[in-house]
mmCIF file of C-alpha atoms in Angstrom:
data_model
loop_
_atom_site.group_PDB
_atom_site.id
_atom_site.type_symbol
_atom_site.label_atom_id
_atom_site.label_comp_id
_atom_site.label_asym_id
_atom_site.label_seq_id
_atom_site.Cartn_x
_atom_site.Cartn_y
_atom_site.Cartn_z
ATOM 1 C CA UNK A 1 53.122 5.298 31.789
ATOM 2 C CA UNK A 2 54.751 2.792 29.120
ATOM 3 C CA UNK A 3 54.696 -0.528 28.988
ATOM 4 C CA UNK A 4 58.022 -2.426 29.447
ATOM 5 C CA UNK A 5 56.710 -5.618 27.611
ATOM 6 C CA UNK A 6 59.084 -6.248 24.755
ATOM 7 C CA UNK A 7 55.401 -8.131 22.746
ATOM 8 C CA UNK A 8 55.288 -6.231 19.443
ATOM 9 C CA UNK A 9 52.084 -4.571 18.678
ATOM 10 C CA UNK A 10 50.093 -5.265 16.255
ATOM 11 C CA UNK A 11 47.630 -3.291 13.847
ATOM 12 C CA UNK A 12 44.139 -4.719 13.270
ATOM 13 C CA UNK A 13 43.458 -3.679 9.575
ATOM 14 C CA UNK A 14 41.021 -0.959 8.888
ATOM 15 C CA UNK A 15 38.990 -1.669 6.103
ATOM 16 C CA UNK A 16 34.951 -1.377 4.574
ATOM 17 C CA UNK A 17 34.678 -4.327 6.637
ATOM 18 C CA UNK A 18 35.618 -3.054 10.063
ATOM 19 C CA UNK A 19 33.764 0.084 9.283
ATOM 20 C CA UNK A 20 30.581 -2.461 8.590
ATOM 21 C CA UNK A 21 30.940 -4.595 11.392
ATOM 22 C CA UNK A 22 31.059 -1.538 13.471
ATOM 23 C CA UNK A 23 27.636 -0.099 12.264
ATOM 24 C CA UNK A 24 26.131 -3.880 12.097
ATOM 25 C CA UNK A 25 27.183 -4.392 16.001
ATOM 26 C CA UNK A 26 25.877 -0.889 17.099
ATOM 27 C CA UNK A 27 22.482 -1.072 15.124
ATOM 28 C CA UNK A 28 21.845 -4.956 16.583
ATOM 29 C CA UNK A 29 23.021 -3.809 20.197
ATOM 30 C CA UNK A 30 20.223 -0.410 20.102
ATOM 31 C CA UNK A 31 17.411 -2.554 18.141
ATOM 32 C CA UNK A 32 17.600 -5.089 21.139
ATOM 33 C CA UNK A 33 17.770 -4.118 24.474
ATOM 34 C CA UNK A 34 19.606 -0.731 24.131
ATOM 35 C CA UNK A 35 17.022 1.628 22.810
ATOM 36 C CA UNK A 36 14.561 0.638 25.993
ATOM 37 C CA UNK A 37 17.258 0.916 28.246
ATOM 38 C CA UNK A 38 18.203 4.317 26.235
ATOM 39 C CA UNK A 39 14.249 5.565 26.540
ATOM 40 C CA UNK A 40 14.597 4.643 30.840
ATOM 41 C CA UNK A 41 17.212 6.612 31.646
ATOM 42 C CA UNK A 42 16.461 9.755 29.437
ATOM 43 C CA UNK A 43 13.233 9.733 30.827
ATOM 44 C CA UNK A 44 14.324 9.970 34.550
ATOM 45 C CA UNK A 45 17.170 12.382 33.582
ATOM 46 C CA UNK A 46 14.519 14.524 32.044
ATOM 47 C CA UNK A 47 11.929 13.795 35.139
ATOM 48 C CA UNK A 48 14.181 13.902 37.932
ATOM 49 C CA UNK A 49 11.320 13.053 40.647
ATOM 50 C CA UNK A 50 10.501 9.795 38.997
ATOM 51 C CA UNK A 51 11.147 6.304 40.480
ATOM 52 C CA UNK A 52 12.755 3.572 37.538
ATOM 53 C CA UNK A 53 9.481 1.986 38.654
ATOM 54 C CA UNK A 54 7.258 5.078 37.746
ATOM 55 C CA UNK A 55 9.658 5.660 34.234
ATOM 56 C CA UNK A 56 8.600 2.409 33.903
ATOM 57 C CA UNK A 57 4.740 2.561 34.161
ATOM 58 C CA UNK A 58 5.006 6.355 32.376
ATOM 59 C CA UNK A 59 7.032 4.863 29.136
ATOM 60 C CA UNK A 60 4.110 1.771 29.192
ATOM 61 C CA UNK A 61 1.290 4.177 29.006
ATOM 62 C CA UNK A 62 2.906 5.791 26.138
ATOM 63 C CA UNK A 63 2.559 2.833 23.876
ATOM 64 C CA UNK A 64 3.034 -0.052 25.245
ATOM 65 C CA UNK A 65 5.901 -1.666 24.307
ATOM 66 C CA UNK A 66 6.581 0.308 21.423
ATOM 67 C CA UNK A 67 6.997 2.987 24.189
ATOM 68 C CA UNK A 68 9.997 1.348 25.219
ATOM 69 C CA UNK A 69 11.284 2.071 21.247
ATOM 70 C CA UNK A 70 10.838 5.619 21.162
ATOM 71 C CA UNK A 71 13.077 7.262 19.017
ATOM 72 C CA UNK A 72 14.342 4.008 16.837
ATOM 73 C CA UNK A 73 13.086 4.557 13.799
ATOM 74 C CA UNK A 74 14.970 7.204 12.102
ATOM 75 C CA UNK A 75 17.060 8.378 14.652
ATOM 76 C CA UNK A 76 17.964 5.478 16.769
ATOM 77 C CA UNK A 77 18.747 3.805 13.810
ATOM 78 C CA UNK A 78 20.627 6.411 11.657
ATOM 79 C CA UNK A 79 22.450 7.239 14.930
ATOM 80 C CA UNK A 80 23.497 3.309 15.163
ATOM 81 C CA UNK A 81 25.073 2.696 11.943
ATOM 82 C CA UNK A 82 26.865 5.800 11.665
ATOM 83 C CA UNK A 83 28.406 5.918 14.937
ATOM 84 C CA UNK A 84 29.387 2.094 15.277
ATOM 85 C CA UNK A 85 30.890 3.188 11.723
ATOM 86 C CA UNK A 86 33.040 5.784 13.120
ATOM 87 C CA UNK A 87 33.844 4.441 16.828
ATOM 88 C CA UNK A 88 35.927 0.612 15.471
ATOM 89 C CA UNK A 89 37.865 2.216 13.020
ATOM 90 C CA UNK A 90 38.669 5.607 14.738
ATOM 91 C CA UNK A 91 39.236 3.967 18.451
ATOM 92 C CA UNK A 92 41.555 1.417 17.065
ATOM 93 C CA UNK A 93 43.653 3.493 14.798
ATOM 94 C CA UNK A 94 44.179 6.061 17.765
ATOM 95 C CA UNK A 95 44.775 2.899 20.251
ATOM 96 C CA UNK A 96 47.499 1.406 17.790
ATOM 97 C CA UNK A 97 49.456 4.227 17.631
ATOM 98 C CA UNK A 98 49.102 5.170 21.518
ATOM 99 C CA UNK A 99 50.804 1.327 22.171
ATOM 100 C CA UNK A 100 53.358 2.852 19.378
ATOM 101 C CA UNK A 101 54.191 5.393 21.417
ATOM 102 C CA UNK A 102 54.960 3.025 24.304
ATOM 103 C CA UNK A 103 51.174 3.255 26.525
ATOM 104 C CA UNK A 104 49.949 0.275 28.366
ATOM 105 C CA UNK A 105 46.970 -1.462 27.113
ATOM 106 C CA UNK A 106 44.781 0.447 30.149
ATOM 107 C CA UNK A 107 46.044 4.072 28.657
ATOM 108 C CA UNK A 108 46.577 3.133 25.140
ATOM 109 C CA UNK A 109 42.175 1.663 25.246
ATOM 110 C CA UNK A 110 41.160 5.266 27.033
ATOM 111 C CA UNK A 111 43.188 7.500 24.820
ATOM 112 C CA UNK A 112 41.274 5.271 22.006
ATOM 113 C CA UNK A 113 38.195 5.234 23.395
ATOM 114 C CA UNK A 114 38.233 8.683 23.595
ATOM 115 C CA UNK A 115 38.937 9.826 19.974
ATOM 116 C CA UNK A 116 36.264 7.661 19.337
ATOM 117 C CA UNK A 117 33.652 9.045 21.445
ATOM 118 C CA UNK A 118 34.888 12.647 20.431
ATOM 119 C CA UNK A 119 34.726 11.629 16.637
ATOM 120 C CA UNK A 120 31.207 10.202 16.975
ATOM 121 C CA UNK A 121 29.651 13.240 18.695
ATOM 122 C CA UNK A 122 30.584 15.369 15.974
ATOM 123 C CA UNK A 123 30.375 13.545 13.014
ATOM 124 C CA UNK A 124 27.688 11.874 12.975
ATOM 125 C CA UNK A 125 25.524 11.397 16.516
ATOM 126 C CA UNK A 126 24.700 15.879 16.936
ATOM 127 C CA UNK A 127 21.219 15.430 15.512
ATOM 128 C CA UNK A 128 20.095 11.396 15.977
ATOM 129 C CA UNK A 129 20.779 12.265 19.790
ATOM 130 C CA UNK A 130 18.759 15.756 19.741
ATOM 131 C CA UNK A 131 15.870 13.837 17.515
ATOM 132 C CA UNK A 132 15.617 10.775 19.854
ATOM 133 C CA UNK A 133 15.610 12.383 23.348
ATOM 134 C CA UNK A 134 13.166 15.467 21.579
ATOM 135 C CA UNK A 135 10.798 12.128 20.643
ATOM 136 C CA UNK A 136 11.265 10.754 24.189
ATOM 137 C CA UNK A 137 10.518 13.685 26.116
ATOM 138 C CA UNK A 138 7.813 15.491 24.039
ATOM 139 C CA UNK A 139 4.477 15.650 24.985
ATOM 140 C CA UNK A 140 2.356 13.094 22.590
ATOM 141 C CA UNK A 141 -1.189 13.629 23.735
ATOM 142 C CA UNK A 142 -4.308 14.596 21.266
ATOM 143 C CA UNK A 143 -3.898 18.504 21.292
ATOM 144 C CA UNK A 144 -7.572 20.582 22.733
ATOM 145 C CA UNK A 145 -8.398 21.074 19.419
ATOM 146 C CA UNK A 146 -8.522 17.210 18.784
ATOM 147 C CA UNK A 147 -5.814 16.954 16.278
ATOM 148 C CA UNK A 148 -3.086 13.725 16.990
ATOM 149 C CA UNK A 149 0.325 14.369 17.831
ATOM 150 C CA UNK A 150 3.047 15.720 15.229
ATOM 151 C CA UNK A 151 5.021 12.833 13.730
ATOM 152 C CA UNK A 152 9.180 12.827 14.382
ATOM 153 C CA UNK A 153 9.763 14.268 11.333
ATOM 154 C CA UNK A 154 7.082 17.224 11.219
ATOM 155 C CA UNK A 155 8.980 17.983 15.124
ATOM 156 C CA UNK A 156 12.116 17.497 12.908
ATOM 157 C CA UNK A 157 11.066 20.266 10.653
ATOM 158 C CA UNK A 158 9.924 22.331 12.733
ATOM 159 C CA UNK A 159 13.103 22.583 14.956
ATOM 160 C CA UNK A 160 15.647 23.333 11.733
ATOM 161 C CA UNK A 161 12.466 25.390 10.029
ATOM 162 C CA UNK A 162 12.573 27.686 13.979
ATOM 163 C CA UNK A 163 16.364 26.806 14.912
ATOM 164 C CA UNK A 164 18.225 25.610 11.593
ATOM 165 C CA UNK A 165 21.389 23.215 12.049
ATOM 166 C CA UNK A 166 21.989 24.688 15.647
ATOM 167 C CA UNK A 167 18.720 23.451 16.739
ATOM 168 C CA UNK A 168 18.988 20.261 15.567
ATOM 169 C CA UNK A 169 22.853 20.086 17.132
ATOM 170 C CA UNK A 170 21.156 21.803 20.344
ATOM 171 C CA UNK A 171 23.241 19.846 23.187
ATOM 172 C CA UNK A 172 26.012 18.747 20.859
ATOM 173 C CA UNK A 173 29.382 19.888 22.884
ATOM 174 C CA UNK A 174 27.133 17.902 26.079
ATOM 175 C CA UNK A 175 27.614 14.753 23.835
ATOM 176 C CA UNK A 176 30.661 14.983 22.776
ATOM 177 C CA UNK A 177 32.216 15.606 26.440
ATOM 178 C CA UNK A 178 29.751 12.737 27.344
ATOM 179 C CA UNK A 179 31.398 10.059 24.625
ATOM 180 C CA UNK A 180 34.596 11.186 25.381
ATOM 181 C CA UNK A 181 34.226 10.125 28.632
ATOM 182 C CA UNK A 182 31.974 7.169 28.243
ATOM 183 C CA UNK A 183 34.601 5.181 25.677
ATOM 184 C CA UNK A 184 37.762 6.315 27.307
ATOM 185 C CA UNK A 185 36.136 4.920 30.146
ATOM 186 C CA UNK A 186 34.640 1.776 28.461
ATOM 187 C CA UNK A 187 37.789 0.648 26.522
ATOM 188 C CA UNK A 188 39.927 1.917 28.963
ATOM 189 C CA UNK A 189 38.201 0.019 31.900
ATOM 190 C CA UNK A 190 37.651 -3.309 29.901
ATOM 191 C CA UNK A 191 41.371 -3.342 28.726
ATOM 192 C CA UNK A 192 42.701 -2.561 32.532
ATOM 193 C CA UNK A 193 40.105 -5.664 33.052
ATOM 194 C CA UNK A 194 41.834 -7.796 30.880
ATOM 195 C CA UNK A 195 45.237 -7.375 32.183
ATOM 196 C CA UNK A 196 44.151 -8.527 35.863
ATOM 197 C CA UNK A 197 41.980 -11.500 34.466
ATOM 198 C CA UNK A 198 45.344 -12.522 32.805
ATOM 199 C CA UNK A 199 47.189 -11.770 35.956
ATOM 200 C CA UNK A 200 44.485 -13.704 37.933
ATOM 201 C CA UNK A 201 44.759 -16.496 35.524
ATOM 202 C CA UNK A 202 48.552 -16.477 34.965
ATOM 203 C CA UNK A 203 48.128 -15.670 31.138
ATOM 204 C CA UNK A 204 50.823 -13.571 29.290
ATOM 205 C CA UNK A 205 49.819 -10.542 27.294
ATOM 206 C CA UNK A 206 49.954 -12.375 24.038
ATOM 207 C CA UNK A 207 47.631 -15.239 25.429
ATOM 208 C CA UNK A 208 44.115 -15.214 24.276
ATOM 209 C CA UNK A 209 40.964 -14.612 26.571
ATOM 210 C CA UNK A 210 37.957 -17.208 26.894
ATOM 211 C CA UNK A 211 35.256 -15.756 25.489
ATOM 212 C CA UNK A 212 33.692 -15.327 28.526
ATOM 213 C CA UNK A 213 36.603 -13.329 30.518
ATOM 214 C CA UNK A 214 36.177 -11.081 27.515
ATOM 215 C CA UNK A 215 32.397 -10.793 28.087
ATOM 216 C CA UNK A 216 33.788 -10.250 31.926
ATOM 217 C CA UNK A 217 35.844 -7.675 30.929
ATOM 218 C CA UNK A 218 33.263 -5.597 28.986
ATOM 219 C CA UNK A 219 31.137 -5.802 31.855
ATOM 220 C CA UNK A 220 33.613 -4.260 34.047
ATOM 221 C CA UNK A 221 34.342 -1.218 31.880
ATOM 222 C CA UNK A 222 30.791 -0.960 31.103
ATOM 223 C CA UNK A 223 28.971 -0.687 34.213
ATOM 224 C CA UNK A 224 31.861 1.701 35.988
ATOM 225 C CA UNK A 225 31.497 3.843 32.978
ATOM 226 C CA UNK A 226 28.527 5.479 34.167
ATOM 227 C CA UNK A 227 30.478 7.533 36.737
ATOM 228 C CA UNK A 228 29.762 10.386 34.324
ATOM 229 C CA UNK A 229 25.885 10.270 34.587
ATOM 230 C CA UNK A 230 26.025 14.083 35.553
ATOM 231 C CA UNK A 231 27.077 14.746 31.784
ATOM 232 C CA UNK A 232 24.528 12.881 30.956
ATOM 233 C CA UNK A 233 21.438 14.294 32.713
ATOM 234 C CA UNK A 234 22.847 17.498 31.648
ATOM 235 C CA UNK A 235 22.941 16.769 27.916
ATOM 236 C CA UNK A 236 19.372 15.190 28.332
ATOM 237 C CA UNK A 237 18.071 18.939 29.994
ATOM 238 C CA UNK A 238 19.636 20.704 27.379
ATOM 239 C CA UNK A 239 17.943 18.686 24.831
ATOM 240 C CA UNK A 240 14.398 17.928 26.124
ATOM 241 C CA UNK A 241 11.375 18.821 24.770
ATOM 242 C CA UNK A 242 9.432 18.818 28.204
ATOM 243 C CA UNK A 243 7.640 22.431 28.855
ATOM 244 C CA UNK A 244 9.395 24.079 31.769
ATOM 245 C CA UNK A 245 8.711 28.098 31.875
ATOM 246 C CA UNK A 246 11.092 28.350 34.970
ATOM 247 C CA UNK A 247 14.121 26.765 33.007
ATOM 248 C CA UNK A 248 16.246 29.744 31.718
ATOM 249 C CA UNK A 249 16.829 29.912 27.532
ATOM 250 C CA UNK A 250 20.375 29.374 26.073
ATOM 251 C CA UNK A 251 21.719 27.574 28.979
ATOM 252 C CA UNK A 252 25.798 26.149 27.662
ATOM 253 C CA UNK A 253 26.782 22.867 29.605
ATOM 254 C CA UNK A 254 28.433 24.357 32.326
ATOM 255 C CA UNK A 255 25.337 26.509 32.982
ATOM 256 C CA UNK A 256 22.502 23.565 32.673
ATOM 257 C CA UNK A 257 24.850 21.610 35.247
ATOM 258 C CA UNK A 258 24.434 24.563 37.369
ATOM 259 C CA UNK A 259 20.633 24.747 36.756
ATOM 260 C CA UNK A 260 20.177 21.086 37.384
ATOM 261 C CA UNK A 261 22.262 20.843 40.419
ATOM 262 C CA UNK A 262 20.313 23.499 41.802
ATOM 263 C CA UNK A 263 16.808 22.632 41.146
ATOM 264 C CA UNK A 264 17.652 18.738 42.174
ATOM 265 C CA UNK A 265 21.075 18.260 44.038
ATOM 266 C CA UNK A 266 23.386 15.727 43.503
ATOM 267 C CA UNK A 267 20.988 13.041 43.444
ATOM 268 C CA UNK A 268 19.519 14.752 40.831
ATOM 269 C CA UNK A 269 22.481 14.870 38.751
ATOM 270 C CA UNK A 270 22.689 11.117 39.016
ATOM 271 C CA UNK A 271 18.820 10.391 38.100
ATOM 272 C CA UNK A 272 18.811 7.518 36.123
ATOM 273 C CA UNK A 273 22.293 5.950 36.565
ATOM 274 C CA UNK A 274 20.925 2.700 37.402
ATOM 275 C CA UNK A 275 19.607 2.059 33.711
ATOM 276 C CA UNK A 276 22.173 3.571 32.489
ATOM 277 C CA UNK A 277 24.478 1.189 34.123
ATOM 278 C CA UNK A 278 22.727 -1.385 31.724
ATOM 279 C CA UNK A 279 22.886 0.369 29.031
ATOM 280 C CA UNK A 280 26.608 0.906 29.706
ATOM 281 C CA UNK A 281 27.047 -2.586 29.947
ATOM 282 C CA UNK A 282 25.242 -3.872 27.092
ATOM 283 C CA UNK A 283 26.807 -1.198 24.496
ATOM 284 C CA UNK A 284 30.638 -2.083 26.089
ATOM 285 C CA UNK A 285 29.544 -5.838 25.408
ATOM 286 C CA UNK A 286 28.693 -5.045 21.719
ATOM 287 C CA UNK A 287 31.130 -2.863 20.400
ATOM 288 C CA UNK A 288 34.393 -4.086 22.935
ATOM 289 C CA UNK A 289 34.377 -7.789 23.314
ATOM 290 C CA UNK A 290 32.646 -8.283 20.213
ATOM 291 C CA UNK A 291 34.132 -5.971 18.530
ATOM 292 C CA UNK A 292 37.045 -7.521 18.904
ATOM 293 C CA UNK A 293 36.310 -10.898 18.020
ATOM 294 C CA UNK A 294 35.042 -9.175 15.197
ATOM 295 C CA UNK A 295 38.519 -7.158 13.880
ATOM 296 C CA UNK A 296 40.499 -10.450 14.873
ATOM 297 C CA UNK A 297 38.160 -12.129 11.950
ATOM 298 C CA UNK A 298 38.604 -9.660 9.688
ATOM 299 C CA UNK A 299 42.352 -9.532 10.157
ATOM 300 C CA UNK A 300 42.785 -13.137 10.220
ATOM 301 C CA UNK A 301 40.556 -13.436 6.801
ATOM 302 C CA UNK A 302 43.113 -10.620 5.606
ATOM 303 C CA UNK A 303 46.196 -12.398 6.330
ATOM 304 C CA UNK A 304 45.177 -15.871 5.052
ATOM 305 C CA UNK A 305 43.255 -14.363 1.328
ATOM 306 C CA UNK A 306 47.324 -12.012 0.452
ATOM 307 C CA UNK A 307 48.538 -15.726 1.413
ATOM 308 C CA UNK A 308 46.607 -17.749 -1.528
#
């Protein structure tokens, strides 16, 4: 599909700032409400009998609130700024030159959202997203010979000391496939979004959204993102830390979606959607609408600092 509109497209400037903004957004959006909604779902992906009210009450009695921060500190954190780092700069540069080429808004934000995703997985999210679901799903009790838990990073060593880089990257094709998905389906939702709030409110392509049909818009994309929760429950299995004897070793993706499908079902497959939904929401919120309002700043700062 290309887009017949004669409006000439323009290129939000990629610079250290964009690249900042992008990590600054991502580590604000998983320090508030995204790391507990992160620590719900992969702990009913990874306990596919449990209720959201029994994740709940088992993530409570394993700290408190704090439970509801497991994995943060490194990983959620290192995993934050460097992907929000990658995905503004990355997404945009592959969405400009999609609307180049001619693609409506809808195809241009998927193909975008996509390269993204793909670019995030691999450069920078393989071992932050192995660390933090390993710290979420291991067991944390005092061990029958009385001594505490390990700490992240003694687990940390021990996995690359047993495992090396692969071990640490366990699960890493499962989250690339999954942000792939989950940004060509974010941007690409939440720009599709925007065209029929303009439509709906007789606004031209060029006109600019209220900030709150932008915050609509992110919603949108967000929440119908999670339509790929069966990636997601599978990358969570192949990267849990949970004892299971009867779970075969070396499963790929295609053979954990097998496992998990036949151990649980379908609904099994989409244990956990419901937080992720929130999740999906919040994230789209952070790094789409404001991400946005963000680039337009930088660009407009751009254009009037080469004017003076």
């Amino acid at each position: 599909m290309v887009s017949s509109s004669p409006t000439t497209v323009q290129k939000k400037p990629i610079s250290w700032s964009n690249i900042f903004v992008g990590a600054a957004l991502n580590l604000c959006e998983v320090t508030t409400l995204g790391q507990p909604f992160e620590v719900m779902k992969t702990t009913m992906a990874a306990n596919r009998s449990m209720s959201l009210p029994g994740a709940i009450r088992h993530i409570f009695s394993r700290g408190g609130i704090k439970g509801y921060y497991q994995g943060l500190i490194p990983w959620g954190w290192i995993e934050g700024a460097t992907k929000g780092a990658v995905l503004l700069p990355v997404s945009s540069e592959a969405e400009y030159r999609l609307r180049l080429l001619g693609a409506m808004p809808f195809l241009a934000g998927i193909g975008g959202g996509m390269a993204g995703g793909v670019a995030q997985a691999y450069l920078t999210m393989g071992f932050c997203t192995c660390m933090k679901t390993a710290e979420i799903t291991r067991k944390k009790d005092i061990g029958p010979d009385g001594k505490p838990p390990k700490t992240t990073l003694q687990v940390f060593g021990e996995i690359y000391k047993n495992e090396g880089i692969k071990g640490i990257n366990r699960g890493v094709n499962a989250v690339a496939l999954r942000q792939c998905t989950n940004w060509g389906s974010r941007f690409g939702i939440s720009r599709l979004a925007e065209q029929l709030i303009r439509k709906f409110t007789n606004k031209k392509e060029d006109d600019r959204l209220a900030a709150h049909e932008k915050i609509l818009a992110s919603v949108i994309g967000g929440g119908l993102s999670a339509w790929n929760q069966p990636i997601e429950v599978v990358r969570v299995e192949m990267q849990s830390r949970s004892p299971n004897p009867n779970k075969p070793k070396g499963l790929s993706v295609l053979g954990t979606l097998k496992y998990v499908y036949k151990e649980a079902g379908m609904k099994g497959l989409f244990r956990g959607v419901t937080p992720r939904v929130c999740l999906g929401i919040w994230q789209t919120v952070f790094m789409v609408c404001f991400g946005d309002y963000a680039k337009e700043y930088i660009a407009d700062r751009s254009q009037k600092a080469k004017k003076l």
